[in-house]
PDB file of C-alpha atoms and ligand atoms in Angstrom:
ATOM      1  CA  MET H1380      52.791-143.694  39.497  1.00  0.00           C
ATOM      2  CA  THR H1381      52.392-144.756  43.890  1.00  0.00           C
ATOM      3  CA  GLN H1382      52.547-148.371  44.056  1.00  0.00           C
ATOM      4  CA  ASP H1383      49.299-149.959  45.836  1.00  0.00           C
ATOM      5  CA  LEU H1384      49.098-150.894  49.327  1.00  0.00           C
ATOM      6  CA  LEU H1385      47.213-153.415  50.737  1.00  0.00           C
ATOM      7  CA  PHE H1386      47.660-151.815  54.168  1.00  0.00           C
ATOM      8  CA  ASP H1387      48.815-149.043  55.383  1.00  0.00           C
ATOM      9  CA  PRO H1388      52.792-149.850  55.969  1.00  0.00           C
ATOM     10  CA  PRO H1389      53.474-149.110  60.488  1.00  0.00           C
ATOM     11  CA  ALA H1390      54.948-146.111  60.939  1.00  0.00           C
ATOM     12  CA  ALA H1391      58.336-145.964  62.260  1.00  0.00           C
ATOM     13  CA  PRO H1392      58.001-145.778  66.128  1.00  0.00           C
ATOM     14  CA  VAL H1393      59.832-142.622  66.931  1.00  0.00           C
ATOM     15  CA  ILE H1394      61.491-140.783  70.689  1.00  0.00           C
ATOM     16  CA  PRO H1395      61.310-138.120  71.867  1.00  0.00           C
ATOM     17  CA  VAL H1396      64.741-135.612  72.081  1.00  0.00           C
ATOM     18  CA  ALA H1397      65.500-133.464  74.847  1.00  0.00           C
ATOM     19  CA  GLY H1398      66.036-129.889  74.384  1.00  0.00           C
ATOM     20  CA  ASP H1399      64.416-130.498  70.021  1.00  0.00           C
ATOM     21  CA  ILE H1400      61.487-130.649  68.622  1.00  0.00           C
ATOM     22  CA  ARG H1401      61.941-132.971  66.134  1.00  0.00           C
ATOM     23  CA  GLN H1402      62.081-136.928  67.559  1.00  0.00           C
ATOM     24  CA  PHE H1403      64.239-140.070  66.967  1.00  0.00           C
ATOM     25  CA  PRO H1404      62.041-142.830  64.599  1.00  0.00           C
ATOM     26  CA  VAL H1405      62.911-146.141  65.203  1.00  0.00           C
ATOM     27  CA  ARG H1406      64.582-148.739  63.233  1.00  0.00           C
ATOM     28  CA  ARG H1407      66.437-151.285  64.782  1.00  0.00           C
ATOM     29  CA  ILE H1408      67.065-152.545  68.528  1.00  0.00           C
ATOM     30  CA  PHE H1409      70.263-154.002  69.866  1.00  0.00           C
ATOM     31  CA  CYS H1410      70.634-155.408  72.891  1.00  0.00           C
ATOM     32  CA  VAL H1411      73.684-156.731  74.822  1.00  0.00           C
ATOM     33  CA  GLY H1412      73.754-159.862  77.121  1.00  0.00           C
ATOM     34  CA  ARG H1413      76.108-160.153  80.374  1.00  0.00           C
ATOM     35  CA  ASN H1414      77.356-156.693  80.247  1.00  0.00           C
ATOM     36  CA  TYR H1415      78.109-156.486  83.537  1.00  0.00           C
ATOM     37  CA  ALA H1416      79.759-159.237  86.253  1.00  0.00           C
ATOM     38  CA  ALA H1417      77.402-158.933  88.679  1.00  0.00           C
ATOM     39  CA  HIS H1418      74.580-159.831  86.870  1.00  0.00           C
ATOM     40  CA  ALA H1419      76.170-162.728  85.384  1.00  0.00           C
ATOM     41  CA  ALA H1420      76.642-163.868  88.250  1.00  0.00           C
ATOM     42  CA  GLU H1421      73.330-163.766  89.559  1.00  0.00           C
ATOM     43  CA  MET H1422      72.013-166.024  86.240  1.00  0.00           C
ATOM     44  CA  GLY H1423      74.450-168.231  87.168  1.00  0.00           C
ATOM     45  CA  ASN H1424      76.555-167.716  83.818  1.00  0.00           C
ATOM     46  CA  GLU H1425      80.560-166.317  83.852  1.00  0.00           C
ATOM     47  CA  VAL H1426      81.161-163.340  81.918  1.00  0.00           C
ATOM     48  CA  ASP H1427      82.456-164.119  77.808  1.00  0.00           C
ATOM     49  CA  ARG H1428      85.772-161.871  77.349  1.00  0.00           C
ATOM     50  CA  GLU H1429      86.253-162.844  73.995  1.00  0.00           C
ATOM     51  CA  ALA H1430      83.768-161.796  72.240  1.00  0.00           C
ATOM     52  CA  PRO H1431      79.945-159.413  73.281  1.00  0.00           C
ATOM     53  CA  PHE H1432      76.545-161.305  71.776  1.00  0.00           C
ATOM     54  CA  TYR H1433      73.174-159.977  71.337  1.00  0.00           C
ATOM     55  CA  PHE H1434      69.643-160.198  70.953  1.00  0.00           C
ATOM     56  CA  THR H1435      67.834-157.961  69.208  1.00  0.00           C
ATOM     57  CA  LYS H1436      63.475-156.151  70.004  1.00  0.00           C
ATOM     58  CA  SER H1437      61.966-155.455  66.710  1.00  0.00           C
ATOM     59  CA  ALA H1438      60.809-151.231  66.931  1.00  0.00           C
ATOM     60  CA  HIS H1439      57.421-152.667  66.966  1.00  0.00           C
ATOM     61  CA  ALA H1440      58.509-153.660  70.803  1.00  0.00           C
ATOM     62  CA  LEU H1441      58.996-150.310  72.264  1.00  0.00           C
ATOM     63  CA  CYS H1442      57.550-148.466  74.796  1.00  0.00           C
ATOM     64  CA  LEU H1443      58.069-144.892  75.767  1.00  0.00           C
ATOM     65  CA  SER H1444      58.525-143.522  79.492  1.00  0.00           C
ATOM     66  CA  GLY H1445      55.432-142.808  80.911  1.00  0.00           C
ATOM     67  CA  ALA H1446      52.839-145.572  79.953  1.00  0.00           C
ATOM     68  CA  THR H1447      50.587-147.860  82.097  1.00  0.00           C
ATOM     69  CA  ILE H1448      50.323-151.571  80.702  1.00  0.00           C
ATOM     70  CA  PRO H1449      49.208-154.702  80.570  1.00  0.00           C
ATOM     71  CA  TYR H1450      51.003-157.750  82.661  1.00  0.00           C
ATOM     72  CA  PRO H1451      52.466-159.104  79.592  1.00  0.00           C
ATOM     73  CA  PRO H1452      50.881-162.233  78.701  1.00  0.00           C
ATOM     74  CA  GLY H1453      52.619-165.634  78.377  1.00  0.00           C
ATOM     75  CA  THR H1454      54.543-164.990  80.910  1.00  0.00           C
ATOM     76  CA  ALA H1455      54.417-165.808  85.311  1.00  0.00           C
ATOM     77  CA  ASP H1456      57.945-164.320  85.816  1.00  0.00           C
ATOM     78  CA  CYS H1457      58.437-160.570  84.128  1.00  0.00           C
ATOM     79  CA  HIS H1458      61.297-159.290  84.676  1.00  0.00           C
ATOM     80  CA  PHE H1459      62.973-155.887  85.291  1.00  0.00           C
ATOM     81  CA  GLU H1460      66.752-154.999  83.390  1.00  0.00           C
ATOM     82  CA  MET H1461      67.691-151.304  83.992  1.00  0.00           C
ATOM     83  CA  GLU H1462      70.254-150.169  81.125  1.00  0.00           C
ATOM     84  CA  PHE H1463      72.225-147.914  79.590  1.00  0.00           C
ATOM     85  CA  VAL H1464      70.526-146.913  75.578  1.00  0.00           C
ATOM     86  CA  VAL H1465      72.626-145.646  72.605  1.00  0.00           C
ATOM     87  CA  ALA H1466      71.122-144.351  69.768  1.00  0.00           C
ATOM     88  CA  ILE H1467      72.972-143.975  66.701  1.00  0.00           C
ATOM     89  CA  GLY H1468      72.969-141.005  64.527  1.00  0.00           C
ATOM     90  CA  ALA H1469      75.308-141.609  62.110  1.00  0.00           C
ATOM     91  CA  PRO H1470      76.365-144.953  59.684  1.00  0.00           C
ATOM     92  CA  ALA H1471      79.014-147.049  61.109  1.00  0.00           C
ATOM     93  CA  PHE H1472      80.677-149.908  59.308  1.00  0.00           C
ATOM     94  CA  ARG H1473      83.879-151.757  60.344  1.00  0.00           C
ATOM     95  CA  VAL H1474      84.248-148.994  62.244  1.00  0.00           C
ATOM     96  CA  ALA H1475      87.699-148.773  64.768  1.00  0.00           C
ATOM     97  CA  GLU H1476      87.271-148.115  68.524  1.00  0.00           C
ATOM     98  CA  ALA H1477      88.776-144.668  68.081  1.00  0.00           C
ATOM     99  CA  ASP H1478      85.666-143.540  65.760  1.00  0.00           C
ATOM    100  CA  ALA H1479      82.901-145.389  66.657  1.00  0.00           C
ATOM    101  CA  MET H1480      81.686-143.061  69.641  1.00  0.00           C
ATOM    102  CA  ARG H1481      81.159-140.633  66.174  1.00  0.00           C
ATOM    103  CA  ALA H1482      77.604-143.143  65.547  1.00  0.00           C
ATOM    104  CA  VAL H1483      76.016-141.870  68.470  1.00  0.00           C
ATOM    105  CA  MET H1484      73.644-138.877  68.501  1.00  0.00           C
ATOM    106  CA  GLY H1485      72.197-139.597  72.258  1.00  0.00           C
ATOM    107  CA  TYR H1486      71.814-141.788  75.374  1.00  0.00           C
ATOM    108  CA  ALA H1487      68.561-142.996  77.215  1.00  0.00           C
ATOM    109  CA  CYS H1488      67.176-145.254  80.165  1.00  0.00           C
ATOM    110  CA  GLY H1489      65.904-147.717  79.401  1.00  0.00           C
ATOM    111  CA  ILE H1490      64.000-151.105  80.722  1.00  0.00           C
ATOM    112  CA  ASP H1491      64.899-154.189  78.609  1.00  0.00           C
ATOM    113  CA  LEU H1492      61.593-156.376  80.120  1.00  0.00           C
ATOM    114  CA  THR H1493      61.791-159.734  80.382  1.00  0.00           C
ATOM    115  CA  ARG H1494      59.702-163.072  80.376  1.00  0.00           C
ATOM    116  CA  ARG H1495      62.206-165.141  82.360  1.00  0.00           C
ATOM    117  CA  ASP H1496      60.675-168.685  82.665  1.00  0.00           C
ATOM    118  CA  LEU H1497      60.051-167.924  78.635  1.00  0.00           C
ATOM    119  CA  GLN H1498      64.232-167.566  77.906  1.00  0.00           C
ATOM    120  CA  ALA H1499      64.788-169.782  80.405  1.00  0.00           C
ATOM    121  CA  ALA H1500      62.872-172.767  78.958  1.00  0.00           C
ATOM    122  CA  ALA H1501      64.475-171.629  75.512  1.00  0.00           C
ATOM    123  CA  LYS H1502      67.913-171.675  77.500  1.00  0.00           C
ATOM    124  CA  ASP H1503      67.454-175.124  78.410  1.00  0.00           C
ATOM    125  CA  LYS H1504      65.879-176.215  74.858  1.00  0.00           C
ATOM    126  CA  ARG H1505      69.522-175.186  73.313  1.00  0.00           C
ATOM    127  CA  ARG H1506      66.892-172.769  71.395  1.00  0.00           C
ATOM    128  CA  PRO H1507      66.572-168.811  70.095  1.00  0.00           C
ATOM    129  CA  TRP H1508      65.264-166.278  73.124  1.00  0.00           C
ATOM    130  CA  ASP H1509      63.183-164.065  71.184  1.00  0.00           C
ATOM    131  CA  LEU H1510      59.548-165.199  72.690  1.00  0.00           C
ATOM    132  CA  GLY H1511      61.476-164.220  76.079  1.00  0.00           C
ATOM    133  CA  LYS H1512      62.930-161.337  74.496  1.00  0.00           C
ATOM    134  CA  ASP H1513      60.563-159.477  72.011  1.00  0.00           C
ATOM    135  CA  PHE H1514      57.033-158.922  72.930  1.00  0.00           C
ATOM    136  CA  GLU H1515      54.688-155.548  73.068  1.00  0.00           C
ATOM    137  CA  ASN H1516      56.036-152.876  75.269  1.00  0.00           C
ATOM    138  CA  ALA H1517      59.567-154.532  75.805  1.00  0.00           C
ATOM    139  CA  ALA H1518      61.435-152.349  75.378  1.00  0.00           C
ATOM    140  CA  LEU H1519      60.454-148.826  77.426  1.00  0.00           C
ATOM    141  CA  ILE H1520      62.928-145.668  76.567  1.00  0.00           C
ATOM    142  CA  ALA H1521      62.702-142.381  78.485  1.00  0.00           C
ATOM    143  CA  ALA H1522      63.458-139.102  76.319  1.00  0.00           C
ATOM    144  CA  ILE H1523      66.799-138.944  74.806  1.00  0.00           C
ATOM    145  CA  THR H1524      69.559-136.531  75.410  1.00  0.00           C
ATOM    146  CA  PRO H1525      72.073-135.288  72.709  1.00  0.00           C
ATOM    147  CA  ALA H1526      75.830-136.745  73.377  1.00  0.00           C
ATOM    148  CA  GLU H1527      77.278-133.547  73.337  1.00  0.00           C
ATOM    149  CA  GLN H1528      74.718-132.771  76.187  1.00  0.00           C
ATOM    150  CA  PHE H1529      75.357-135.572  78.110  1.00  0.00           C
ATOM    151  CA  GLY H1530      79.593-136.089  77.865  1.00  0.00           C
ATOM    152  CA  GLU H1531      81.643-138.252  78.616  1.00  0.00           C
ATOM    153  CA  ILE H1532      79.960-141.782  79.838  1.00  0.00           C
ATOM    154  CA  ALA H1533      82.693-142.028  83.642  1.00  0.00           C
ATOM    155  CA  LYS H1534      80.913-143.277  86.214  1.00  0.00           C
ATOM    156  CA  GLN H1535      77.119-142.074  86.385  1.00  0.00           C
ATOM    157  CA  ALA H1536      74.821-143.689  88.303  1.00  0.00           C
ATOM    158  CA  ILE H1537      72.706-145.696  86.966  1.00  0.00           C
ATOM    159  CA  ARG H1538      69.762-147.255  89.050  1.00  0.00           C
ATOM    160  CA  LEU H1539      66.753-149.060  89.362  1.00  0.00           C
ATOM    161  CA  THR H1540      63.770-148.521  91.761  1.00  0.00           C
ATOM    162  CA  HIS H1541      60.603-150.751  91.844  1.00  0.00           C
ATOM    163  CA  ASP H1542      57.593-149.316  94.051  1.00  0.00           C
ATOM    164  CA  GLY H1543      59.787-146.895  95.770  1.00  0.00           C
ATOM    165  CA  GLU H1544      62.734-149.396  96.772  1.00  0.00           C
ATOM    166  CA  VAL H1545      66.155-149.614  95.589  1.00  0.00           C
ATOM    167  CA  ALA H1546      66.478-152.925  93.513  1.00  0.00           C
ATOM    168  CA  GLN H1547      69.657-152.080  90.370  1.00  0.00           C
ATOM    169  CA  GLN H1548      72.287-150.053  91.229  1.00  0.00           C
ATOM    170  CA  ALA H1549      75.767-149.781  89.693  1.00  0.00           C
ATOM    171  CA  ASP H1550      77.632-147.725  87.773  1.00  0.00           C
ATOM    172  CA  LEU H1551      78.692-147.487  83.728  1.00  0.00           C
ATOM    173  CA  SER H1552      82.283-148.147  83.980  1.00  0.00           C
ATOM    174  CA  GLU H1553      81.049-151.383  85.945  1.00  0.00           C
ATOM    175  CA  MET H1554      79.965-152.147  81.732  1.00  0.00           C
ATOM    176  CA  VAL H1555      82.686-155.511  80.838  1.00  0.00           C
ATOM    177  CA  TRP H1556      82.478-154.376  77.634  1.00  0.00           C
ATOM    178  CA  SER H1557      82.035-149.714  76.748  1.00  0.00           C
ATOM    179  CA  VAL H1558      80.087-148.093  74.445  1.00  0.00           C
ATOM    180  CA  PRO H1559      83.188-147.807  71.948  1.00  0.00           C
ATOM    181  CA  GLU H1560      83.951-151.743  72.353  1.00  0.00           C
ATOM    182  CA  LEU H1561      80.498-152.374  71.588  1.00  0.00           C
ATOM    183  CA  ILE H1562      79.613-150.402  68.513  1.00  0.00           C
ATOM    184  CA  ALA H1563      83.250-151.094  67.293  1.00  0.00           C
ATOM    185  CA  HIS H1564      82.552-154.995  67.396  1.00  0.00           C
ATOM    186  CA  LEU H1565      78.094-154.623  66.399  1.00  0.00           C
ATOM    187  CA  SER H1566      79.376-152.334  63.213  1.00  0.00           C
ATOM    188  CA  ARG H1567      81.349-156.162  62.163  1.00  0.00           C
ATOM    189  CA  PHE H1568      78.552-157.596  61.580  1.00  0.00           C
ATOM    190  CA  TYR H1569      76.225-154.692  60.478  1.00  0.00           C
ATOM    191  CA  HIS H1570      75.572-152.010  58.825  1.00  0.00           C
ATOM    192  CA  LEU H1571      74.762-149.843  61.783  1.00  0.00           C
ATOM    193  CA  ALA H1572      72.527-146.766  60.756  1.00  0.00           C
ATOM    194  CA  PRO H1573      70.248-143.555  62.184  1.00  0.00           C
ATOM    195  CA  GLY H1574      67.418-144.734  64.205  1.00  0.00           C
ATOM    196  CA  ASP H1575      69.397-147.572  64.991  1.00  0.00           C
ATOM    197  CA  LEU H1576      69.106-148.272  68.875  1.00  0.00           C
ATOM    198  CA  ILE H1577      71.453-150.977  71.341  1.00  0.00           C
ATOM    199  CA  TYR H1578      70.674-151.460  75.035  1.00  0.00           C
ATOM    200  CA  THR H1579      73.924-151.909  76.561  1.00  0.00           C
ATOM    201  CA  GLY H1580      73.166-154.906  79.565  1.00  0.00           C
ATOM    202  CA  THR H1581      71.745-154.892  83.044  1.00  0.00           C
ATOM    203  CA  PRO H1582      73.256-154.711  85.813  1.00  0.00           C
ATOM    204  CA  ALA H1583      72.959-157.094  89.035  1.00  0.00           C
ATOM    205  CA  GLY H1584      69.751-156.781  91.126  1.00  0.00           C
ATOM    206  CA  VAL H1585      66.729-157.281  88.300  1.00  0.00           C
ATOM    207  CA  GLY H1586      62.900-158.586  89.162  1.00  0.00           C
ATOM    208  CA  PRO H1587      60.151-159.513  88.584  1.00  0.00           C
ATOM    209  CA  VAL H1588      56.809-157.013  88.339  1.00  0.00           C
ATOM    210  CA  ARG H1589      53.726-157.395  88.995  1.00  0.00           C
ATOM    211  CA  PRO H1590      50.119-155.883  88.158  1.00  0.00           C
ATOM    212  CA  GLY H1591      50.796-151.986  89.935  1.00  0.00           C
ATOM    213  CA  SER H1592      54.190-152.530  89.915  1.00  0.00           C
ATOM    214  CA  VAL H1593      55.803-148.895  89.074  1.00  0.00           C
ATOM    215  CA  LEU H1594      59.521-148.770  88.322  1.00  0.00           C
ATOM    216  CA  SER H1595      61.659-145.623  87.524  1.00  0.00           C
ATOM    217  CA  GLY H1596      64.868-146.243  86.125  1.00  0.00           C
ATOM    218  CA  GLU H1597      67.215-143.658  86.417  1.00  0.00           C
ATOM    219  CA  VAL H1598      70.845-143.001  84.936  1.00  0.00           C
ATOM    220  CA  GLU H1599      72.603-140.403  85.950  1.00  0.00           C
ATOM    221  CA  GLY H1600      72.472-137.401  83.415  1.00  0.00           C
ATOM    222  CA  LEU H1601      69.445-138.834  81.038  1.00  0.00           C
ATOM    223  CA  THR H1602      65.387-138.234  81.748  1.00  0.00           C
ATOM    224  CA  PRO H1603      64.500-141.029  84.046  1.00  0.00           C
ATOM    225  CA  VAL H1604      61.924-144.577  82.447  1.00  0.00           C
ATOM    226  CA  GLU H1605      59.136-144.708  84.708  1.00  0.00           C
ATOM    227  CA  VAL H1606      56.325-147.419  84.118  1.00  0.00           C
ATOM    228  CA  SER H1607      53.470-149.056  85.966  1.00  0.00           C
ATOM    229  CA  PHE H1608      51.939-152.119  85.231  1.00  0.00           C
ATOM    230  CA  VAL H1609      48.419-153.202  85.529  1.00  0.00           C
ATOM    231  CA  GLN H1610      46.359-156.662  85.300  1.00  0.00           C
ATOM    232  CA  ALA H1611      45.867-157.707  81.515  1.00  0.00           C
ATOM    233  CA  GLU H1612      42.292-158.023  80.551  1.00  0.00           C
TER     234      GLU H1612
HETATM  235 MN1   MN X2180      68.919-157.147  78.776  1.00  0.00          MN
END
């Protein structure tokens, strides 16, 4: 017997996969903080080389590339953070670094939108970052490229242009914590599973968007992530 529900549960958001008619249903979104030394410095922080740290966004914060979105509510300082995103396709729990890449299904270009003013207020009061980080359309993402097609993570360029001007420019070898290190570490605390995404942190050059802004973020070898902002109603 099917159990009666008060309302239809929301469907998992899905991400297109390059060269595949099947899509990737999203389960959880993990985000890494301060994973490029130059970005940590521009925010007045030091990289913690003891261990990576994380925050999360709900799956309902996801927004696909190509969208035009309203300027987010409750902020006067919404920032872009261009990121390399790892899509998990197999379970991983307490995995060694040497085995961690088996859990990877593919990679995508993503932007971690941040209500910087709310994040800063939370930091000042030693409160959680949720209001600054987890809100509708805050996890922008483009189509996933399968890992075997992308190849090894090396010195691929990562960049973001804002209204045609380059704002962020780095390469993936500048990450403080590598993808296998991140997966191995996260898997000590979570049963990673298919559908999980890891936003691996942003390089230096983050900045504010305004209504009318057009962002384009690229990682060499991946489909770019593109978004435009309009004045909220
Ligand atoms: Mn970020």
